[in-house]
Structure formats: C-alpha cells, structure tokens
Short mmCIF file of C-alpha atoms in Angstrom, two decimals:
data_model
loop_
_atom_site.label_atom_id
_atom_site.label_comp_id
_atom_site.label_asym_id
_atom_site.label_seq_id
_atom_site.Cartn_x
_atom_site.Cartn_y
_atom_site.Cartn_z
CA MET A 88 5.39 -13.73 -27.20
CA PRO A 89 9.19 -13.88 -26.87
CA LEU A 90 10.87 -11.45 -24.50
CA SER A 91 12.57 -8.59 -26.33
CA SER A 92 16.35 -8.41 -26.31
CA SER A 93 16.19 -4.95 -24.68
CA PHE A 94 14.11 -6.40 -21.84
CA GLN A 95 16.53 -9.26 -21.33
CA ASN A 96 19.49 -6.88 -21.34
CA ARG A 97 17.86 -4.73 -18.65
CA VAL A 98 16.58 -7.55 -16.48
CA LEU A 99 19.48 -10.02 -16.44
CA PRO A 100 21.81 -7.68 -14.47
CA ARG A 101 19.01 -7.13 -11.93
CA LEU A 102 18.51 -10.86 -11.55
CA LYS A 103 22.25 -11.39 -11.14
CA GLN A 104 22.26 -8.88 -8.30
CA LEU A 105 19.34 -10.68 -6.67
CA TYR A 106 20.02 -14.36 -7.42
CA GLY A 107 23.60 -14.69 -8.62
CA ALA A 108 24.15 -17.96 -10.47
CA ASP A 109 20.37 -18.57 -10.69
CA ALA A 110 19.81 -15.38 -12.72
CA GLU A 111 19.63 -16.89 -16.22
CA GLN A 112 17.34 -19.70 -15.08
CA THR A 113 15.07 -17.13 -13.40
CA LEU A 114 14.96 -15.04 -16.58
CA ALA A 115 13.94 -18.17 -18.49
CA ARG A 116 11.03 -18.61 -16.04
CA ILE A 117 9.70 -15.14 -16.91
CA ALA A 118 9.29 -16.08 -20.58
CA PRO A 119 6.22 -18.33 -19.99
CA LEU A 120 4.54 -15.41 -18.21
CA ALA A 121 4.95 -13.31 -21.34
CA GLU A 122 3.26 -16.09 -23.30
CA LYS A 123 0.49 -16.52 -20.72
CA TYR A 124 -0.34 -12.81 -20.71
CA THR A 125 0.39 -12.01 -24.36
CA HIS A 126 -3.06 -10.42 -24.69
CA LEU A 127 -1.94 -7.59 -22.38
CA LYS A 128 0.42 -6.24 -25.06
CA ARG A 129 -1.75 -3.26 -25.97
CA PRO A 130 -1.16 0.31 -27.12
CA THR A 131 -0.02 2.49 -24.21
CA ARG A 132 -2.32 5.37 -23.32
CA GLU A 133 -0.44 8.65 -23.68
CA PRO A 134 -0.03 10.45 -21.45
CA LEU A 135 -0.33 7.92 -18.64
CA TRP A 136 -2.16 10.56 -16.54
CA ASP A 137 -3.45 14.11 -16.84
CA GLU A 138 -5.39 16.75 -14.89
CA ARG A 139 -8.59 14.69 -15.08
CA ASP A 140 -7.21 11.87 -12.95
CA THR A 141 -8.85 11.79 -9.51
CA ILE A 142 -8.94 8.61 -7.45
CA LEU A 143 -11.42 7.31 -4.89
CA ILE A 144 -9.92 5.08 -2.19
CA THR A 145 -12.47 2.64 -0.80
CA TYR A 146 -13.06 -0.85 0.55
CA GLY A 147 -14.98 -3.22 -1.68
CA ASP A 148 -17.61 -3.76 1.01
CA GLN A 149 -17.97 -0.07 1.92
CA ILE A 150 -21.56 0.01 0.64
CA GLN A 151 -23.65 -2.93 1.79
CA PRO A 152 -26.52 -4.31 -0.31
CA ASP A 153 -30.05 -4.03 1.05
CA ASP A 154 -30.76 -7.68 0.34
CA PRO A 155 -27.69 -9.94 0.03
CA SER A 156 -29.98 -12.97 -0.23
CA ALA A 157 -31.23 -11.61 -3.55
CA GLY A 158 -27.77 -12.03 -5.04
CA GLN A 159 -26.67 -8.43 -4.63
CA THR A 160 -23.02 -7.94 -3.73
CA ALA A 161 -21.29 -5.12 -1.90
CA LEU A 162 -19.03 -4.29 -4.83
CA HIS A 163 -21.94 -4.12 -7.26
CA GLU A 164 -23.80 -1.92 -4.77
CA GLN A 165 -20.84 0.46 -4.58
CA THR A 166 -20.64 0.75 -8.36
CA GLU A 167 -24.33 1.62 -8.42
CA PHE A 168 -23.83 4.13 -5.58
CA LEU A 169 -21.06 5.95 -7.45
CA LYS A 170 -23.08 6.05 -10.66
CA ALA A 171 -26.25 7.18 -8.87
CA HIS A 172 -24.35 10.12 -7.39
CA LYS A 173 -23.02 11.00 -10.85
CA LEU A 174 -19.39 10.51 -9.89
CA GLU A 175 -18.34 8.89 -13.17
CA GLY A 176 -17.25 12.22 -14.61
CA LEU A 177 -15.58 13.42 -11.41
CA LEU A 178 -13.68 10.29 -10.40
CA LYS A 179 -11.41 8.73 -12.99
CA ALA A 180 -10.34 5.70 -10.97
CA VAL A 181 -11.33 3.64 -7.94
CA HIS A 182 -8.74 2.07 -5.65
CA ILE A 183 -10.47 -1.01 -4.28
CA LEU A 184 -8.54 -1.82 -1.12
CA PRO A 185 -7.62 -5.53 -0.75
CA PHE A 186 -10.61 -7.61 -1.77
CA SER A 187 -9.18 -11.13 -1.58
CA PRO A 188 -10.05 -13.58 1.22
CA TYR A 189 -8.11 -12.53 4.31
CA SER A 190 -7.65 -13.32 8.00
CA SER A 191 -6.80 -9.94 9.61
CA ASP A 192 -5.72 -6.33 9.08
CA ASP A 193 -8.78 -5.41 7.01
CA GLY A 194 -7.63 -7.33 3.96
CA PHE A 195 -3.87 -6.91 4.23
CA SER A 196 -3.33 -10.49 5.41
CA VAL A 197 -4.17 -12.29 2.18
CA ILE A 198 -5.22 -15.94 2.14
CA ASP A 199 -5.60 -16.31 -1.63
CA TYR A 200 -4.33 -13.63 -4.03
CA ARG A 201 -6.25 -14.99 -7.01
CA GLU A 202 -9.77 -15.00 -5.52
CA VAL A 203 -12.29 -12.35 -4.50
CA ASP A 204 -13.69 -12.43 -0.97
CA PRO A 205 -17.33 -13.56 -1.37
CA ASN A 206 -18.30 -10.96 1.25
CA VAL A 207 -17.21 -8.34 -1.30
CA GLY A 208 -18.37 -9.90 -4.56
CA THR A 209 -16.90 -11.67 -7.57
CA TRP A 210 -14.46 -11.00 -10.39
CA ASP A 211 -17.51 -10.14 -12.49
CA ASP A 212 -18.32 -7.36 -10.02
CA VAL A 213 -14.76 -6.08 -10.29
CA ALA A 214 -15.10 -6.06 -14.08
CA GLU A 215 -18.42 -4.23 -13.79
CA MET A 216 -16.79 -1.42 -11.82
CA GLY A 217 -14.02 -1.36 -14.40
CA GLU A 218 -16.56 -0.50 -17.10
CA SER A 219 -17.13 2.89 -15.44
CA PHE A 220 -13.80 3.60 -13.71
CA ASP A 221 -10.13 2.77 -14.05
CA LEU A 222 -9.16 0.28 -11.35
CA ILE A 223 -6.39 0.18 -8.75
CA PHE A 224 -5.50 -3.08 -6.97
CA ASP A 225 -3.19 -3.75 -4.03
CA LEU A 226 -0.38 -6.24 -4.37
CA VAL A 227 0.27 -7.18 -0.74
CA LEU A 228 3.65 -8.69 -1.49
CA ASN A 229 5.69 -8.36 1.71
CA HIS A 230 3.64 -10.98 3.54
CA CYS A 231 0.63 -13.26 3.35
CA SER A 232 -1.74 -14.83 5.85
CA GLN A 233 -0.71 -17.67 8.13
CA HIS A 234 -3.95 -19.30 6.91
CA SER A 235 -2.88 -19.26 3.26
CA GLN A 236 -2.32 -22.58 1.52
CA TRP A 237 1.25 -21.47 0.89
CA PHE A 238 1.98 -21.27 4.60
CA GLN A 239 0.12 -24.47 5.39
CA ASP A 240 2.29 -26.25 2.81
CA TYR A 241 5.40 -24.62 4.28
CA LYS A 242 4.55 -26.04 7.70
CA ALA A 243 3.92 -29.44 6.10
CA GLY A 244 7.34 -29.37 4.43
CA LYS A 245 5.97 -29.40 0.88
CA ALA A 246 8.04 -28.07 -2.01
CA PRO A 247 8.32 -25.40 -3.30
CA TYR A 248 6.66 -23.68 -0.34
CA THR A 249 9.51 -24.51 2.01
CA ASN A 250 11.28 -21.70 0.13
CA TYR A 251 8.46 -19.17 0.50
CA PHE A 252 9.09 -17.99 4.08
CA ILE A 253 11.99 -16.96 6.30
CA ASP A 254 12.88 -18.79 9.50
CA VAL A 255 15.55 -17.45 11.84
CA ASP A 256 17.27 -18.82 14.93
CA PRO A 257 15.57 -16.96 17.82
CA ALA A 258 19.00 -16.30 19.34
CA THR A 259 19.92 -14.14 16.33
CA ASP A 260 20.45 -10.44 17.01
CA VAL A 261 17.74 -8.64 15.02
CA SER A 262 17.94 -5.36 16.93
CA GLN A 263 19.02 -3.43 13.81
CA VAL A 264 15.83 -4.30 11.94
CA THR A 265 13.50 -1.32 11.46
CA ARG A 266 10.15 -2.02 13.09
CA PRO A 267 6.86 -0.46 11.96
CA ARG A 268 5.04 -2.02 14.92
CA SER A 269 5.66 -2.55 18.63
CA LEU A 270 5.45 -6.34 18.21
CA PRO A 271 7.96 -9.22 18.12
CA LEU A 272 9.77 -9.68 14.80
CA LEU A 273 9.93 -13.48 15.03
CA THR A 274 6.91 -15.72 15.56
CA PRO A 275 7.19 -19.39 16.62
CA VAL A 276 5.20 -21.87 14.52
CA GLU A 277 4.95 -25.65 14.61
CA THR A 278 6.05 -27.47 11.45
CA THR A 279 6.72 -31.09 10.53
CA GLU A 280 10.38 -30.32 11.29
CA GLY A 281 9.62 -28.91 14.72
CA THR A 282 9.29 -25.34 15.98
CA LYS A 283 10.49 -22.65 13.62
CA HIS A 284 10.62 -18.90 14.18
CA VAL A 285 9.34 -17.09 11.10
CA TRP A 286 9.82 -13.46 10.14
CA THR A 287 6.71 -11.35 10.80
CA THR A 288 7.24 -7.63 10.17
CA PHE A 289 3.66 -6.58 10.93
CA SER A 290 1.89 -9.23 13.02
CA ASP A 291 1.95 -12.91 13.90
CA ASP A 292 -0.82 -13.47 11.34
CA GLN A 293 1.15 -11.86 8.49
CA ILE A 294 4.10 -14.06 7.51
CA ASP A 295 6.81 -12.37 5.45
CA LEU A 296 7.56 -13.83 2.04
CA ASN A 297 11.10 -14.81 1.09
CA PHE A 298 11.95 -12.85 -2.06
CA ALA A 299 15.53 -14.07 -1.77
CA HIS A 300 14.28 -17.24 -3.48
CA PRO A 301 13.33 -17.02 -7.18
CA ASP A 302 10.22 -19.16 -6.62
CA VAL A 303 8.61 -16.32 -4.69
CA LEU A 304 9.52 -13.72 -7.31
CA ILE A 305 8.01 -15.78 -10.14
CA GLU A 306 4.87 -16.47 -8.11
CA MET A 307 4.34 -12.79 -7.36
CA LEU A 308 5.09 -11.72 -10.94
CA ASP A 309 2.28 -14.05 -11.99
CA VAL A 310 -0.05 -12.42 -9.45
CA LEU A 311 1.05 -8.95 -10.62
CA LEU A 312 0.31 -9.73 -14.26
CA GLY A 313 -2.90 -11.49 -13.27
CA TYR A 314 -4.10 -8.26 -11.70
CA ALA A 315 -3.28 -6.36 -14.88
CA ALA A 316 -5.24 -9.00 -16.81
CA ARG A 317 -8.20 -8.45 -14.47
CA GLY A 318 -8.26 -4.75 -15.35
CA ALA A 319 -5.92 -3.02 -12.91
CA ARG A 320 -4.53 0.15 -14.48
CA ILE A 321 -2.55 1.02 -11.33
CA ILE A 322 -1.03 -1.57 -8.98
CA ARG A 323 -0.07 -0.48 -5.47
CA LEU A 324 2.91 -2.26 -3.92
CA ASP A 325 1.98 -2.48 -0.25
CA ALA A 326 4.70 -2.12 2.42
CA ILE A 327 7.34 -2.51 -0.27
CA ALA A 328 10.09 -0.88 1.83
CA TYR A 329 10.44 -4.01 4.00
CA LEU A 330 10.53 -6.54 1.16
CA TRP A 331 14.14 -7.77 1.24
CA LYS A 332 15.76 -9.05 4.43
CA ARG A 333 19.48 -9.20 5.15
CA LEU A 334 20.60 -9.83 8.72
CA GLY A 335 22.90 -7.17 10.09
CA THR A 336 21.03 -4.38 8.29
CA SER A 337 17.90 -2.30 8.93
CA CYS A 338 16.01 -4.44 6.36
CA ILE A 339 14.32 -1.34 4.97
CA HIS A 340 14.97 0.25 1.56
CA LEU A 341 17.68 -2.29 0.79
CA PRO A 342 19.21 -2.12 -2.72
CA GLU A 343 17.64 -5.48 -3.51
CA THR A 344 14.19 -4.08 -2.73
CA HIS A 345 14.71 -1.29 -5.25
CA GLU A 346 15.89 -3.86 -7.80
CA VAL A 347 12.69 -5.88 -7.31
CA VAL A 348 10.56 -2.77 -7.92
CA LYS A 349 12.58 -1.95 -11.04
CA LEU A 350 12.18 -5.53 -12.19
CA MET A 351 8.41 -5.35 -11.74
CA ARG A 352 8.39 -2.09 -13.71
CA ASP A 353 10.41 -3.78 -16.47
CA VAL A 354 8.02 -6.74 -16.55
CA LEU A 355 4.94 -4.51 -16.76
CA ASP A 356 6.47 -2.29 -19.45
CA GLU A 357 7.32 -5.41 -21.47
CA ILE A 358 4.21 -7.54 -20.97
CA ALA A 359 1.44 -5.16 -19.80
CA PRO A 360 2.48 -1.69 -21.04
CA GLY A 361 0.51 1.22 -19.63
CA THR A 362 0.13 -0.40 -16.20
CA ILE A 363 1.29 2.03 -13.50
CA LEU A 364 3.26 1.11 -10.37
CA LEU A 365 2.48 2.96 -7.12
CA THR A 366 4.76 2.28 -4.14
CA GLU A 367 3.53 2.61 -0.56
CA THR A 368 6.38 3.63 1.76
CA ASN A 369 5.18 5.47 4.86
CA VAL A 370 8.60 6.89 5.71
CA PRO A 371 10.43 10.25 5.75
CA HIS A 372 10.09 12.20 2.50
CA GLU A 373 13.56 11.67 1.04
CA GLU A 374 13.33 7.92 1.60
CA ASN A 375 9.86 7.90 0.06
CA VAL A 376 10.79 9.60 -3.21
CA SER A 377 13.82 7.33 -3.61
CA TYR A 378 11.38 4.84 -5.13
CA PHE A 379 11.23 6.97 -8.28
CA GLY A 380 14.74 5.68 -8.98
CA GLN A 381 16.02 7.35 -12.14
CA GLY A 382 12.60 7.23 -13.70
CA ASP A 383 12.97 3.45 -13.97
CA GLU A 384 11.22 2.39 -10.76
CA ALA A 385 7.78 3.48 -9.48
CA HIS A 386 5.68 5.74 -11.67
CA MET A 387 4.02 7.18 -8.59
CA VAL A 388 4.69 7.51 -4.85
CA TYR A 389 2.44 8.67 -2.03
CA GLN A 390 2.94 12.23 -0.80
CA PHE A 391 2.91 11.05 2.82
CA SER A 392 4.13 14.28 4.41
CA LEU A 393 1.15 16.25 3.08
CA ALA A 394 -1.58 14.93 5.40
CA PRO A 395 0.14 15.62 8.76
CA LEU A 396 1.66 18.94 7.60
CA LEU A 397 -1.70 20.16 6.31
CA LEU A 398 -3.35 19.09 9.56
CA ASP A 399 -0.70 20.96 11.56
CA ALA A 400 -1.19 24.10 9.46
CA LEU A 401 -4.97 24.13 9.80
CA LEU A 402 -4.98 23.37 13.54
CA THR A 403 -2.32 25.97 14.41
CA GLY A 404 -3.29 28.59 11.86
CA ASP A 405 0.36 28.68 10.83
CA GLY A 406 1.11 27.41 7.34
CA SER A 407 4.80 28.28 7.32
CA VAL A 408 6.08 24.71 7.71
CA LEU A 409 3.67 23.39 5.08
CA MET A 410 4.50 26.16 2.63
CA GLY A 411 8.23 25.78 3.20
CA TRP A 412 8.01 22.07 2.47
CA LEU A 413 5.90 22.59 -0.65
CA SER A 414 8.30 25.26 -1.90
CA ASP A 415 11.25 22.89 -1.54
CA LEU A 416 9.68 20.04 -3.50
CA PRO A 417 11.69 19.38 -6.66
CA ASP A 418 10.44 18.80 -10.16
CA TRP A 419 9.76 15.10 -10.47
CA THR A 420 11.63 12.95 -12.95
CA PRO A 421 9.76 12.86 -16.30
CA GLY A 422 7.27 10.00 -16.31
CA THR A 423 6.72 10.12 -12.55
CA THR A 424 4.29 11.90 -10.26
CA VAL A 425 3.02 11.93 -6.67
CA PHE A 426 -0.23 10.73 -5.16
CA ASN A 427 -1.71 13.42 -2.91
CA PHE A 428 -4.15 12.43 -0.18
CA THR A 429 -5.21 13.42 3.32
CA SER A 430 -6.62 10.13 4.56
CA SER A 431 -6.64 6.43 3.82
CA HIS A 432 -7.33 3.07 5.46
CA ASP A 433 -4.19 3.60 7.55
CA GLY A 434 -3.81 6.23 10.22
CA ILE A 435 -2.06 9.51 9.47
CA GLY A 436 1.61 8.52 9.44
CA VAL A 437 4.00 10.69 11.45
CA ARG A 438 7.35 9.29 10.31
CA PRO A 439 7.03 11.51 7.21
CA LEU A 440 7.27 14.49 9.60
CA GLU A 441 10.82 13.58 10.62
CA GLY A 442 13.10 16.53 9.93
CA LEU A 443 10.16 18.78 9.10
CA LEU A 444 8.35 19.55 12.36
CA ALA A 445 10.04 20.74 15.56
CA GLU A 446 9.74 18.36 18.52
CA ALA A 447 7.50 20.67 20.60
CA ARG A 448 5.20 21.34 17.67
CA PHE A 449 5.01 17.63 16.90
CA ALA A 450 4.05 16.92 20.53
CA ASN A 451 1.30 19.56 20.26
CA LEU A 452 -0.04 17.89 17.12
CA ILE A 453 -0.16 14.50 18.84
CA GLN A 454 -2.02 16.04 21.78
CA ALA A 455 -4.45 17.85 19.47
CA VAL A 456 -5.36 14.53 17.86
CA ARG A 457 -5.89 12.93 21.27
CA ASP A 458 -8.08 15.89 22.30
CA ARG A 459 -10.30 15.17 19.31
CA GLY A 460 -10.77 11.50 20.16
CA GLY A 461 -7.87 10.07 18.19
CA HIS A 462 -5.55 7.22 19.16
CA ILE A 463 -1.80 7.03 18.61
CA SER A 464 -0.17 3.83 17.32
CA THR A 465 3.50 3.22 18.08
CA ARG A 466 6.48 1.43 16.60
CA ARG A 467 9.42 -0.28 18.32
CA LYS A 468 12.78 1.48 17.81
CA ALA A 469 16.21 -0.17 17.81
CA ASP A 470 16.83 0.89 21.42
CA GLY A 471 13.67 -0.92 22.53
CA SER A 472 11.61 2.22 23.11
CA ASP A 473 8.28 2.95 21.44
CA SER A 474 7.55 6.11 19.48
CA PRO A 475 4.46 7.42 17.64
CA TYR A 476 3.96 5.85 14.22
CA GLU A 477 0.54 7.02 13.13
CA MET A 478 -2.44 9.05 14.32
CA ASN A 479 -5.66 7.05 14.17
CA ILE A 480 -8.44 9.54 13.55
CA THR A 481 -10.67 10.45 10.63
CA TYR A 482 -9.51 13.60 8.88
CA PHE A 483 -12.98 15.05 9.42
CA SER A 484 -12.73 14.62 13.20
CA ALA A 485 -9.10 15.74 13.25
CA LEU A 486 -10.22 19.18 12.07
CA SER A 487 -13.05 19.54 14.59
CA GLY A 488 -12.98 21.77 17.68
CA PRO A 489 -10.65 20.96 20.61
CA GLY A 490 -13.23 18.74 22.28
CA GLY A 491 -14.43 17.21 19.04
CA GLU A 492 -17.30 19.66 18.60
CA SER A 493 -18.51 20.44 15.09
CA ASP A 494 -19.72 23.77 13.74
CA GLU A 495 -19.62 25.75 10.49
CA PHE A 496 -15.95 26.62 11.06
CA HIS A 497 -15.16 22.92 11.38
CA LEU A 498 -16.90 22.18 8.09
CA ARG A 499 -15.13 25.02 6.30
CA ARG A 500 -11.78 23.93 7.68
CA PHE A 501 -12.35 20.37 6.50
CA LEU A 502 -13.42 21.48 3.01
CA THR A 503 -10.36 23.70 2.86
CA SER A 504 -8.14 20.70 3.56
CA GLN A 505 -9.65 18.82 0.64
CA ALA A 506 -9.44 21.83 -1.67
CA VAL A 507 -5.74 22.28 -0.92
CA MET A 508 -5.05 18.60 -1.59
CA LEU A 509 -6.97 18.69 -4.87
CA ALA A 510 -5.13 21.79 -6.07
CA LEU A 511 -1.58 20.53 -5.62
CA ARG A 512 0.66 19.15 -8.36
CA GLY A 513 0.16 15.40 -8.61
CA ILE A 514 -2.79 13.01 -8.70
CA PRO A 515 -5.38 13.52 -5.93
CA GLY A 516 -6.88 10.66 -3.96
CA ILE A 517 -10.05 11.01 -1.90
CA TYR A 518 -10.76 8.43 0.79
CA PHE A 519 -14.40 7.38 0.97
CA HIS A 520 -14.70 8.70 4.53
CA CYS A 521 -13.47 12.11 3.37
CA LEU A 522 -15.96 12.02 0.50
CA VAL A 523 -18.85 11.66 2.96
CA GLY A 524 -17.32 13.39 6.02
CA THR A 525 -17.23 10.48 8.47
CA PRO A 526 -16.54 11.28 12.15
CA ASN A 527 -14.65 9.00 14.53
CA HIS A 528 -16.26 5.67 15.42
CA GLU A 529 -15.08 5.12 18.98
CA ALA A 530 -17.55 2.29 19.55
CA GLY A 531 -15.83 0.38 16.76
CA VAL A 532 -12.47 0.82 18.48
CA GLN A 533 -13.89 -0.60 21.69
CA GLU A 534 -15.59 -3.51 19.90
CA THR A 535 -12.58 -4.58 17.84
CA GLY A 536 -9.63 -3.45 19.94
CA ARG A 537 -8.18 -1.81 16.82
CA ALA A 538 -7.63 1.92 16.56
CA ARG A 539 -7.90 2.21 12.77
#
C-alpha cells in the first residue's frame, strides 16, 4: 500500500525538524511498514467514542488461575472473571497494563516489546479478551529494560543498537533536566568500549531510548503498528513528556517530542485508521493538555488534576477548588477528549495540583494521606531538593477515616468519588482496585520496598 501524497506532505516537514538531511530517507523507511500492515486499512468507526465508553484499568495477572498447571493463564482467567460478573455491557474497553516480559517497575521496564510475559498468558489470550472488550495497550517508548536484547547488543557494540541509547560524559552539567524521581540521571555501564554513562530518567534498570536517531523511530513505529495489528484500539504513550533529550534544556515537553507524537498520529491515521492515541503526562494541567496540539496530536489525555482535587474536596468537605477548576475547563478541540480516573497503577500525582491548591492546603492533603497509611514519593528538583511527586495509597483507603478506619460514611464517600468521576465530561476509567474497593497493602510495601 503506497503512502498517500497527503501523508507524505504532512510527515516530511516533521521528519526534517527531527532528522534534517536524513528526513527523506526516513520517510522512505516508513513505506515498508505501510505494506507490512496493509490489512489494518479498515473503515474508521464513527464516532471514535461515545457515552458508552467506560474503561477498566488492570494488570494482565490481576486474577490468578486456580490451577496454572492445567494450562490456565491469568489473562484468560481475568476475561472469564469479567464475563462471569456480567461486565461486558458495562465496560467497553480493558486497558491491560504492560504485559510483555519485564525486569522491574511492574511491567514498565520492557525486555521484549513483541512478546507476552508467560506469567500473564499468550497473544491468543489477548485476542480472547479482545473478542469481548476493546483493548488498550501501553507503548513504553521512553525507555526499555537493561536486560533487553537491544541494550545487550548496545553494550557489545553491535549495529544498529549502538544508536539506540544515549551516553553522556559524566562531567556534563545536567542540572536543568526535569527529574520525575530522586535518582541519578546517568548510570554507568560496562561496554566493549569501556565504561559509558547512559541516560536513565526513571531508574538504572530503565535505559532511555535515543529518538534522535531514525533507527529508534522506525523500530518503535513497527511496535506501535504491531500493537494495532494485535487488536489495540487505544495505545497509551507512557512517559511521553521525557522522550526527546537536548542538553541545556529541561528535556520535558520539547518541540521534538510533540512532533514525534504528531508523527505517530499521522502514521496511525494513514495505516491503522481508527486507532486512538492516549498520552500519559503526569504534569500540571496546562502542560498536560498541550498534547492535544491543534487536534493533530493525541486524541486523548489523562485528566490528572481530577484525582487529587476530588480527594481534597471529599476530605475537607470543601469543593470550591474542585468546582472552580472544573468550571474553568475549556471545550476540547473537536476530535479530542479527556480520560477521567481517580486511581491507576501509579500513585496519585501531585504535580497536577501546581497552581491550583494553596501551599497550606496541599500540606494538609499530604498529611491526610500519611494519616491513612499512605506513602509519599518524591522527585529531585533542579536545586537538588526533593519535593512530593505522588501519593501512594489506594483511593479506597485515602477516603477512610483519619486513622484508616472504615464505616458506612467511608463507603459512601468512596462511592461518591466514583460517581463524580463517571459523571464528568470525558471517558471514565476505573482501576481494578477501585472496582473491588481494595484497601492499602502495607505488608506488600514492607516485602518489596516499593510504595506503589
């Protein structure tokens, strides 16, 4: 299937901004992908979403089989669980959190993007769930696992993987780089060429990919289209804000990052029409909605400010800040919408409160979460200090009594939080632990050393 002239006219300027003299050659490398995935050229469902769209967010191994030795898989078991509880008519889609082989971060340190973790199931199990629900996959594209074959080949000096990662002189001043974690930005690794310091935004196990080289872009476009071919109706771009690196800048929300998202949108519209892009940017509201572009970037963004503002309103009994924020929300660009949720695999992000909640009230919210058994994760700021980044607590426990006690008022308050989220403009997402009302699991924190 040849690429349309309109597609080429849109994409070539983007590629020139990203790759300069290599732009035309990079465009030529997209053409074989169109041929490989020609079967994805299907009629677009109109509208792309409506009032019936409700999403379940869950891990593929959330429901464990009674007898794994009998060939049952966790993903099959979860499909059966959802059908047994008659959720097919209530949930339109299931977001299966990363289900590829991984080495850390609950799936977000991917070893092989094209395989399914055998502890979760198989591609056949994914397809089985897709027979009853629309599917949402994560494209963890900012980084991959240090145990991936890509990174092993990088360390061995094998082409083209020497282009896949970013190494920086450790003497370089990287103080301007925005940090989502209180961890070192550069990680030393041993290669056939000696010690190199590679860029690691999130952890020393998650090695950032080098999108400044066309090889990485083409590789990830193939993964993106492969997910669409495997049945993904919505593809979530994880940690997209940090994608492009340019020394001397904050390395967050760079123009090149937005161009990559627009390019992915162009590719999907051309080769796999009807596939929806969802960007994950846990940042202040105005920065978050910038990923709508002019209606030419993400179809959908997370409504990150909702969860902490709703929690603040219900704990204080004062909904003025929440209502003021909701009243100020603009009409979204046609063809875009927001994803409303109260809880997910991450903690409750607090950067989306910047500019919305007064300092004293924010401090009270942090303390209220601690009083209910929550933990606070931090990030490293440019001045070297640490500040709260997310509140690690289940939404059910966050709305309990001051000491974590539960009573009828607690239950009503929690149900109210979900009702408000479901009623708002946008597409609602229900995390599995909100669906079943899971309390904190402090023993798990102690066993793993991780607060999430």
